[in-house]
Tab-separated table of C-alpha atoms and ligand atoms in Angstrom:
chain	number	residue	atom	x	y	z
A	1	UNK	CA	-0.236	-23.977	-38.406
A	2	UNK	CA	-1.116	-27.445	-39.589
A	3	UNK	CA	-4.056	-28.561	-37.503
A	4	UNK	CA	-6.791	-26.184	-36.460
A	5	UNK	CA	-6.642	-25.307	-32.801
A	6	UNK	CA	-9.792	-24.552	-30.822
A	7	UNK	CA	-10.301	-22.476	-27.719
A	8	UNK	CA	-10.834	-25.726	-25.818
A	9	UNK	CA	-7.330	-26.878	-26.704
A	10	UNK	CA	-5.874	-23.668	-25.329
A	11	UNK	CA	-7.952	-23.844	-22.172
A	12	UNK	CA	-6.927	-27.475	-21.763
A	13	UNK	CA	-3.296	-26.528	-22.096
A	14	UNK	CA	-3.672	-23.672	-19.597
A	15	UNK	CA	-5.085	-26.119	-17.064
A	16	UNK	CA	-1.579	-27.549	-16.776
A	17	UNK	CA	-0.349	-24.192	-15.438
A	18	UNK	CA	-0.403	-23.935	-11.638
A	19	UNK	CA	-0.238	-20.988	-9.258
A	20	UNK	CA	2.188	-20.878	-6.319
A	21	UNK	CA	-0.126	-23.118	-4.262
A	22	UNK	CA	-0.337	-25.749	-7.005
A	23	UNK	CA	-3.885	-24.942	-8.181
A	24	UNK	CA	-4.600	-24.719	-11.892
A	25	UNK	CA	-5.108	-21.203	-13.225
A	26	UNK	CA	-8.243	-22.020	-15.218
A	27	UNK	CA	-10.184	-23.489	-12.293
A	28	UNK	CA	-9.161	-20.463	-10.238
A	29	UNK	CA	-10.872	-18.237	-12.823
A	30	UNK	CA	-7.682	-16.350	-13.502
A	31	UNK	CA	-7.815	-16.618	-17.290
A	32	UNK	CA	-10.093	-14.104	-18.986
A	33	UNK	CA	-10.793	-12.577	-22.415
A	34	UNK	CA	-9.223	-15.386	-24.380
A	35	UNK	CA	-9.049	-14.471	-28.070
A	36	UNK	CA	-7.598	-16.500	-30.920
A	37	UNK	CA	-6.673	-15.245	-34.397
A	38	UNK	CA	-4.961	-17.329	-37.090
A	39	UNK	CA	-1.494	-17.406	-35.549
A	40	UNK	CA	-1.897	-15.347	-32.421
A	41	UNK	CA	-3.560	-15.713	-29.046
A	42	UNK	CA	-4.219	-13.139	-26.390
A	43	UNK	CA	-5.688	-13.433	-22.928
A	44	UNK	CA	-5.747	-11.741	-19.547
A	45	UNK	CA	-4.504	-13.270	-16.321
A	46	UNK	CA	-6.134	-11.758	-13.292
A	47	UNK	CA	-4.441	-11.918	-9.889
A	48	UNK	CA	-5.966	-11.067	-6.520
A	49	UNK	CA	-3.067	-8.743	-5.661
A	50	UNK	CA	-0.571	-6.708	-7.639
A	51	UNK	CA	1.517	-9.136	-9.685
A	52	UNK	CA	5.093	-9.548	-8.494
A	53	UNK	CA	7.887	-11.919	-9.509
A	54	UNK	CA	5.989	-15.082	-8.430
A	55	UNK	CA	2.939	-14.097	-10.473
A	56	UNK	CA	5.132	-13.182	-13.424
A	57	UNK	CA	6.528	-16.717	-13.341
A	58	UNK	CA	2.968	-18.043	-13.591
A	59	UNK	CA	2.330	-15.696	-16.536
A	60	UNK	CA	5.535	-16.869	-18.230
A	61	UNK	CA	4.525	-20.510	-17.733
A	62	UNK	CA	1.073	-19.832	-19.230
A	63	UNK	CA	2.651	-18.095	-22.205
A	64	UNK	CA	5.046	-20.964	-22.819
A	65	UNK	CA	2.237	-23.504	-22.513
A	66	UNK	CA	0.179	-21.788	-25.215
A	67	UNK	CA	3.211	-21.181	-27.425
A	68	UNK	CA	3.852	-24.922	-27.338
A	69	UNK	CA	0.632	-25.327	-29.335
A	70	UNK	CA	2.395	-23.593	-32.232
A	71	UNK	CA	1.172	-19.992	-32.036
A	72	UNK	CA	3.599	-17.382	-33.329
A	73	UNK	CA	2.438	-14.669	-30.970
A	74	UNK	CA	1.022	-15.100	-27.484
A	75	UNK	CA	0.110	-11.899	-25.643
A	76	UNK	CA	-0.748	-11.990	-21.973
A	77	UNK	CA	-2.298	-9.020	-20.213
A	78	UNK	CA	-1.949	-8.936	-16.442
A	79	UNK	CA	-4.707	-7.470	-14.296
A	80	UNK	CA	-5.396	-7.055	-10.597
A	81	UNK	CA	-8.819	-7.882	-9.219
A	82	UNK	CA	-8.508	-6.040	-5.921
A	83	UNK	CA	-9.440	-2.380	-5.827
A	84	UNK	CA	-6.407	-0.258	-5.023
A	85	UNK	CA	-6.288	1.385	-1.576
A	86	UNK	CA	-6.265	4.661	-3.472
A	87	UNK	CA	-9.828	4.288	-4.703
A	88	UNK	CA	-10.989	3.043	-1.296
A	89	UNK	CA	-9.954	6.102	0.697
A	90	UNK	CA	-9.636	8.798	-1.937
A	91	UNK	CA	-12.539	10.651	-0.321
A	92	UNK	CA	-10.344	11.738	2.555
A	93	UNK	CA	-8.208	14.093	0.465
A	94	UNK	CA	-10.131	14.601	-2.770
A	95	UNK	CA	-8.051	17.619	-3.829
A	96	UNK	CA	-4.829	15.612	-3.886
A	97	UNK	CA	-4.150	13.853	-7.172
A	98	UNK	CA	-1.279	11.590	-6.170
A	99	UNK	CA	0.119	10.482	-2.835
A	100	UNK	CA	3.610	9.013	-2.849
A	101	UNK	CA	5.098	7.286	0.207
A	102	UNK	CA	8.869	7.538	0.561
A	103	UNK	CA	9.889	4.533	2.637
A	104	UNK	CA	12.927	2.525	3.672
A	105	UNK	CA	13.573	-0.740	5.414
A	106	UNK	CA	15.695	0.971	8.061
A	107	UNK	CA	16.687	4.407	9.326
A	108	UNK	CA	19.701	6.431	8.297
A	109	UNK	CA	19.586	5.698	4.570
A	110	UNK	CA	18.538	9.257	3.712
A	111	UNK	CA	14.804	8.672	3.303
A	112	UNK	CA	13.748	12.050	4.759
A	113	UNK	CA	16.427	13.837	2.763
A	114	UNK	CA	15.169	12.181	-0.408
A	115	UNK	CA	11.509	12.956	0.421
A	116	UNK	CA	12.253	16.659	1.016
A	117	UNK	CA	14.370	17.029	-2.099
A	118	UNK	CA	11.916	15.144	-4.269
A	119	UNK	CA	9.150	17.452	-3.071
A	120	UNK	CA	11.265	20.499	-3.967
A	121	UNK	CA	12.269	19.046	-7.356
A	122	UNK	CA	8.657	18.185	-8.261
A	123	UNK	CA	7.582	21.674	-7.255
A	124	UNK	CA	10.347	23.332	-9.308
A	125	UNK	CA	9.189	21.243	-12.250
A	126	UNK	CA	5.849	23.035	-11.969
A	127	UNK	CA	3.780	20.626	-9.870
A	128	UNK	CA	1.716	21.668	-6.845
A	129	UNK	CA	3.311	19.773	-3.979
A	130	UNK	CA	2.738	18.981	-0.325
A	131	UNK	CA	5.113	17.171	2.003
A	132	UNK	CA	3.757	15.262	4.948
A	133	UNK	CA	6.085	14.060	7.663
A	134	UNK	CA	4.673	10.899	9.179
A	135	UNK	CA	7.996	9.774	10.631
A	136	UNK	CA	6.782	9.595	14.205
A	137	UNK	CA	10.138	8.287	15.395
A	138	UNK	CA	12.098	11.299	14.223
A	139	UNK	CA	10.148	13.941	12.356
A	140	UNK	CA	12.771	15.958	10.513
A	141	UNK	CA	10.917	17.555	7.604
A	142	UNK	CA	10.479	21.019	9.190
A	143	UNK	CA	14.229	21.179	9.867
A	144	UNK	CA	15.108	19.935	6.383
A	145	UNK	CA	12.811	22.515	4.813
A	146	UNK	CA	14.211	25.432	6.769
A	147	UNK	CA	11.070	25.452	8.904
A	148	UNK	CA	10.677	28.494	10.973
A	149	UNK	CA	6.953	28.728	10.324
A	150	UNK	CA	4.220	26.873	12.208
A	151	UNK	CA	0.816	25.786	10.985
A	152	UNK	CA	-2.222	27.907	11.851
A	153	UNK	CA	-5.808	26.945	12.367
A	154	UNK	CA	-8.093	28.990	10.157
A	155	UNK	CA	-11.846	28.372	10.259
A	156	UNK	CA	-11.342	25.002	11.897
A	157	UNK	CA	-8.819	23.755	9.338
A	158	UNK	CA	-5.052	23.434	9.626
A	159	UNK	CA	-3.275	25.787	7.246
A	160	UNK	CA	0.120	24.211	6.390
A	161	UNK	CA	3.177	26.455	6.300
A	162	UNK	CA	4.743	26.843	2.862
A	163	UNK	CA	8.500	26.513	2.380
A	164	UNK	CA	10.066	26.702	-1.089
A	165	UNK	CA	6.566	26.481	-2.598
A	166	UNK	CA	5.910	23.186	-0.793
A	167	UNK	CA	3.100	22.867	1.764
A	168	UNK	CA	4.384	21.121	4.851
A	169	UNK	CA	2.773	19.216	7.653
A	170	UNK	CA	4.796	17.307	10.206
A	171	UNK	CA	4.027	15.207	13.228
A	172	UNK	CA	6.665	17.398	14.882
A	173	UNK	CA	4.141	20.250	15.039
A	174	UNK	CA	1.751	18.173	17.105
A	175	UNK	CA	4.004	16.090	19.331
A	176	UNK	CA	4.674	17.302	22.858
A	177	UNK	CA	8.155	18.768	22.890
A	178	UNK	CA	10.907	16.803	24.666
A	179	UNK	CA	8.598	13.928	25.455
A	180	UNK	CA	8.808	10.491	23.917
A	181	UNK	CA	5.479	9.333	22.532
A	182	UNK	CA	4.838	5.647	22.245
A	183	UNK	CA	2.609	5.085	19.280
A	184	UNK	CA	0.296	2.200	18.778
A	185	UNK	CA	-1.223	1.330	15.420
A	186	UNK	CA	-4.862	2.385	16.082
A	187	UNK	CA	-3.853	5.679	17.729
A	188	UNK	CA	-1.603	6.534	14.829
A	189	UNK	CA	-4.303	5.569	12.361
A	190	UNK	CA	-6.687	8.027	14.014
A	191	UNK	CA	-4.120	10.822	14.137
A	192	UNK	CA	-3.188	10.397	10.504
A	193	UNK	CA	-6.775	10.296	9.330
A	194	UNK	CA	-7.351	13.496	11.283
A	195	UNK	CA	-4.288	15.049	9.746
A	196	UNK	CA	-5.387	14.252	6.273
A	197	UNK	CA	-8.947	15.359	6.729
A	198	UNK	CA	-8.248	18.556	8.639
A	199	UNK	CA	-5.353	20.010	6.709
A	200	UNK	CA	-6.281	22.540	4.052
A	201	UNK	CA	-4.044	21.136	1.350
A	202	UNK	CA	-5.823	22.841	-1.518
A	203	UNK	CA	-5.358	21.349	-4.971
A	204	UNK	CA	-2.152	19.307	-5.078
A	205	UNK	CA	-0.566	17.245	-7.821
A	206	UNK	CA	1.624	15.375	-5.332
A	207	UNK	CA	1.555	14.770	-1.640
A	208	UNK	CA	4.921	13.258	-0.720
A	209	UNK	CA	4.831	11.276	2.528
A	210	UNK	CA	7.963	10.729	4.556
A	211	UNK	CA	7.232	7.390	6.232
A	212	UNK	CA	8.822	6.097	9.431
A	213	UNK	CA	11.670	3.682	8.642
A	214	UNK	CA	11.056	-0.031	8.969
A	215	UNK	CA	8.291	-2.504	8.342
A	216	UNK	CA	6.621	-2.988	11.705
A	217	UNK	CA	3.132	-2.431	13.010
A	218	UNK	CA	3.371	1.366	12.807
A	219	UNK	CA	4.427	1.369	9.171
A	220	UNK	CA	1.744	-1.134	8.272
A	221	UNK	CA	-0.914	0.871	10.047
A	222	UNK	CA	0.206	4.089	8.346
A	223	UNK	CA	0.272	2.546	4.904
A	224	UNK	CA	-3.302	1.415	5.438
A	225	UNK	CA	-4.455	4.792	6.759
A	226	UNK	CA	-3.229	6.813	3.808
A	227	UNK	CA	-4.636	6.531	0.315
A	228	UNK	CA	-1.418	5.847	-1.590
A	229	UNK	CA	-0.807	6.089	-5.324
A	230	UNK	CA	2.377	4.176	-4.706
A	231	UNK	CA	5.588	3.851	-2.737
A	232	UNK	CA	9.189	4.741	-3.447
A	233	UNK	CA	11.850	2.741	-1.624
A	234	UNK	CA	15.143	4.364	-0.634
A	235	UNK	CA	18.174	2.161	-0.056
A	236	UNK	CA	21.917	2.495	0.194
A	237	UNK	CA	23.885	0.168	-2.105
A	238	UNK	CA	24.965	-2.347	0.571
A	239	UNK	CA	23.578	-5.857	0.647
A	240	UNK	CA	22.162	-5.485	4.144
A	241	UNK	CA	20.297	-2.293	3.256
A	242	UNK	CA	18.939	-3.997	0.163
A	243	UNK	CA	17.710	-6.949	2.194
A	244	UNK	CA	15.729	-4.628	4.447
A	245	UNK	CA	14.534	-2.617	1.428
A	246	UNK	CA	13.119	-5.874	0.070
A	247	UNK	CA	11.101	-6.206	3.296
A	248	UNK	CA	9.598	-2.749	2.751
A	249	UNK	CA	8.702	-3.737	-0.796
A	250	UNK	CA	7.043	-6.911	0.459
A	251	UNK	CA	4.993	-4.901	2.980
A	252	UNK	CA	3.584	-2.531	0.362
A	253	UNK	CA	2.857	-5.357	-2.035
A	254	UNK	CA	0.882	-7.160	0.644
A	255	UNK	CA	-1.252	-4.017	0.972
A	256	UNK	CA	-1.678	-3.710	-2.802
A	257	UNK	CA	0.285	-0.465	-2.907
A	258	UNK	CA	2.186	-0.243	-6.207
A	259	UNK	CA	5.966	0.112	-5.989
A	260	UNK	CA	6.771	3.162	-8.100
A	261	UNK	CA	10.481	2.507	-7.910
A	262	UNK	CA	13.701	2.125	-5.985
A	263	UNK	CA	16.243	4.905	-5.341
A	264	UNK	CA	19.872	4.325	-4.461
A	265	UNK	CA	21.139	6.930	-2.017
A	266	UNK	CA	24.732	7.501	-0.901
A	267	UNK	CA	25.915	6.007	-4.140
A	268	UNK	CA	29.339	6.883	-5.553
A	269	UNK	CA	31.305	9.587	-3.718
A	270	UNK	CA	32.829	12.159	-6.025
A	271	UNK	CA	35.603	14.204	-4.412
A	272	UNK	CA	34.662	17.877	-4.819
A	273	UNK	CA	38.360	18.833	-5.004
A	274	UNK	CA	39.753	16.413	-7.557
A	275	UNK	CA	36.724	14.657	-9.091
A	276	UNK	CA	37.993	11.251	-7.936
A	277	UNK	CA	35.191	8.685	-7.580
A	278	UNK	CA	35.102	6.440	-4.555
A	279	UNK	CA	32.536	3.748	-3.976
A	280	UNK	CA	32.339	3.902	-0.213
A	281	UNK	CA	29.200	1.823	0.231
A	282	UNK	CA	29.516	0.099	-3.133
A	283	UNK	CA	27.533	1.170	-6.154
A	284	UNK	CA	24.708	-0.143	-8.295
A	285	UNK	CA	23.378	-2.639	-5.743
A	286	UNK	CA	19.909	-1.053	-5.600
A	287	UNK	CA	19.659	-0.898	-9.395
A	288	UNK	CA	20.544	-4.597	-9.655
A	289	UNK	CA	18.138	-5.529	-6.849
A	290	UNK	CA	15.295	-3.511	-8.405
A	291	UNK	CA	15.889	-5.222	-11.735
A	292	UNK	CA	15.970	-8.629	-10.127
A	293	UNK	CA	12.707	-7.991	-8.283
A	294	UNK	CA	11.081	-6.519	-11.388
A	295	UNK	CA	10.584	-2.944	-10.103
A	296	UNK	CA	11.587	0.336	-11.772
A	297	UNK	CA	14.885	1.917	-10.743
A	298	UNK	CA	14.387	5.671	-10.443
A	299	UNK	CA	18.010	6.768	-10.084
A	300	UNK	CA	20.930	7.246	-7.747
A	301	UNK	CA	22.046	10.109	-5.533
A	302	UNK	CA	25.753	10.535	-4.872
A	303	UNK	CA	27.240	10.511	-1.399
A	304	UNK	CA	27.795	14.238	-1.184
A	305	UNK	CA	28.852	15.911	2.077
A	306	UNK	CA	27.104	19.056	0.840
A	307	UNK	CA	23.761	17.266	1.205
A	308	UNK	CA	24.262	16.972	4.938
A	309	UNK	CA	25.478	20.533	5.313
A	310	UNK	CA	22.602	21.935	3.230
A	311	UNK	CA	20.067	19.705	5.011
A	312	UNK	CA	21.249	20.879	8.415
A	313	UNK	CA	20.922	24.459	7.214
A	314	UNK	CA	17.362	23.838	6.019
A	315	UNK	CA	18.301	24.383	2.386
A	316	UNK	CA	17.400	21.265	0.380
A	317	UNK	CA	20.141	20.451	-2.142
A	318	UNK	CA	17.634	20.410	-5.005
A	319	UNK	CA	17.395	24.211	-4.724
A	320	UNK	CA	20.910	24.600	-6.085
A	321	UNK	CA	19.769	23.527	-9.539
A	322	UNK	CA	23.180	23.658	-11.229
A	323	UNK	CA	24.868	21.131	-8.913
A	324	UNK	CA	25.280	17.482	-10.020
A	325	UNK	CA	23.507	16.355	-6.842
A	326	UNK	CA	20.482	18.524	-7.593
A	327	UNK	CA	20.482	17.101	-11.126
A	328	UNK	CA	20.184	13.610	-9.641
A	329	UNK	CA	17.076	14.690	-7.695
A	330	UNK	CA	15.510	16.236	-10.820
A	331	UNK	CA	16.142	13.113	-12.867
A	332	UNK	CA	14.559	11.012	-10.147
A	333	UNK	CA	11.578	13.403	-9.961
A	334	UNK	CA	11.104	12.997	-13.732
A	335	UNK	CA	11.331	9.219	-13.490
A	336	UNK	CA	8.854	9.253	-10.607
A	337	UNK	CA	6.366	11.397	-12.533
A	338	UNK	CA	6.584	8.934	-15.412
A	339	UNK	CA	5.871	6.030	-13.054
A	340	UNK	CA	2.943	7.832	-11.423
A	341	UNK	CA	1.459	8.518	-14.857
A	342	UNK	CA	1.943	4.888	-15.783
A	343	UNK	CA	0.388	3.681	-12.506
A	344	UNK	CA	-2.641	5.859	-13.197
A	345	UNK	CA	-3.069	4.605	-16.707
A	346	UNK	CA	-2.327	0.998	-15.917
A	347	UNK	CA	-5.377	-0.245	-14.145
A	348	UNK	CA	-4.633	-3.145	-16.360
A	349	UNK	CA	-1.012	-3.824	-16.967
A	350	UNK	CA	0.303	-5.378	-20.107
A	351	UNK	CA	3.602	-7.125	-19.941
A	352	UNK	CA	5.516	-9.108	-22.455
A	353	UNK	CA	7.559	-11.965	-21.189
A	354	UNK	CA	10.621	-12.984	-23.202
B	401	ADP	P1	16.539	8.656	7.234
B	401	ADP	O1	15.323	9.500	6.963
B	401	ADP	O2	16.616	7.462	6.315
B	401	ADP	O3	16.716	8.262	8.668
B	401	ADP	P2	18.047	11.081	6.792
B	401	ADP	O4	17.414	11.648	5.578
B	401	ADP	O5	17.709	11.690	8.103
B	401	ADP	O6	17.822	9.516	6.852
B	401	ADP	O7	19.620	11.103	6.543
B	401	ADP	C1	20.551	10.643	7.512
B	401	ADP	C2	21.818	11.510	7.451
B	401	ADP	O8	22.501	11.282	6.240
B	401	ADP	C3	21.540	13.003	7.500
B	401	ADP	O9	22.552	13.607	8.238
B	401	ADP	C4	21.616	13.423	6.041
B	401	ADP	O10	21.991	14.795	5.907
B	401	ADP	C5	22.683	12.496	5.505
B	401	ADP	N1	22.529	12.183	4.072
B	401	ADP	C6	21.429	11.710	3.447
B	401	ADP	N2	21.667	11.467	2.139
B	401	ADP	C7	22.955	11.799	1.923
B	401	ADP	C8	23.830	11.779	0.778
B	401	ADP	N3	23.402	11.364	-0.407
B	401	ADP	N4	25.096	12.227	0.938
B	401	ADP	C9	25.538	12.631	2.154
B	401	ADP	N5	24.810	12.673	3.267
B	401	ADP	C10	23.521	12.259	3.166
């Protein structure tokens, strides 16, 4: 570099970078830990919420601005100032290491099926797993998990039934049978908090939560009541499903819940007789959408009629470990574990922008 460049020059240059509301990033106090070596610069950009695509554009603009001064390498770390909801309410279930919400923008995309099979796959991989059914509109976890057992109260605590090595609690156990319950946010909040506090989960590596579909008041209230490590979004490949999946993503991001990844369900149909592949709902849409939005893609599950048959019989497909469908669930469980590890380690996230 010809002329010597001072910190002031870099700060001056960064003042030209604006956030989404047009305010400069230096005055906002977003730039921290600025360090300059001979040909390289590094600094942190701190955002009030988890950085998404809009924030990444600001980071890219800051990087370009500093590069324009002639530095060969500009490294930008991205950090979040807000404490995660996890740390705020971790006290409620201290024995549970990670809580993962399985959510979808709308019903019928296979969210509960995915939650149940992920729980089984994680358990078969050696993790200690619980599955909590918070889908107040249609609790289906007990049926999906073969549920013949009911929870018991032992010494004032709810003892969850165990199916396939997974501890299960469902709203279905506590709802009056054959009676529609109209939930309101605060009532649900109270019930869920009670659930969490009064269930004897024991030590768990993962508590998988089957969320109610959608992004309304109930979902918002639930997501705030539960200390979440992160959320997994299930979508079918169609455009419409992806549009609603994007709404679910936006809801979690607003609450500072990390998106651990997107799963495409009912992807390619493979004929069990002849092996012919048919893309009934299209294919690859969720992967492309995840990439576009900057979130991890965890994998795809084929449209397999056996899933429905096995689900109805209370035998999650992941139990049949040799089948291609089960393999898809195991691959997704592995990808999810990797993301959970990364979310734990990444209090501060480092990204490199091309
Ligand atoms: P949601 O929780 O999103 O409402 P469900 O998990 O209840 O959806 O699934 C809806 C229906 O679709 C169920 O009958 C289920 O067995 C079936 N299903 C889910 N995933 C698949 C799949 N990959 N292939 C075939 N059927 C599926």
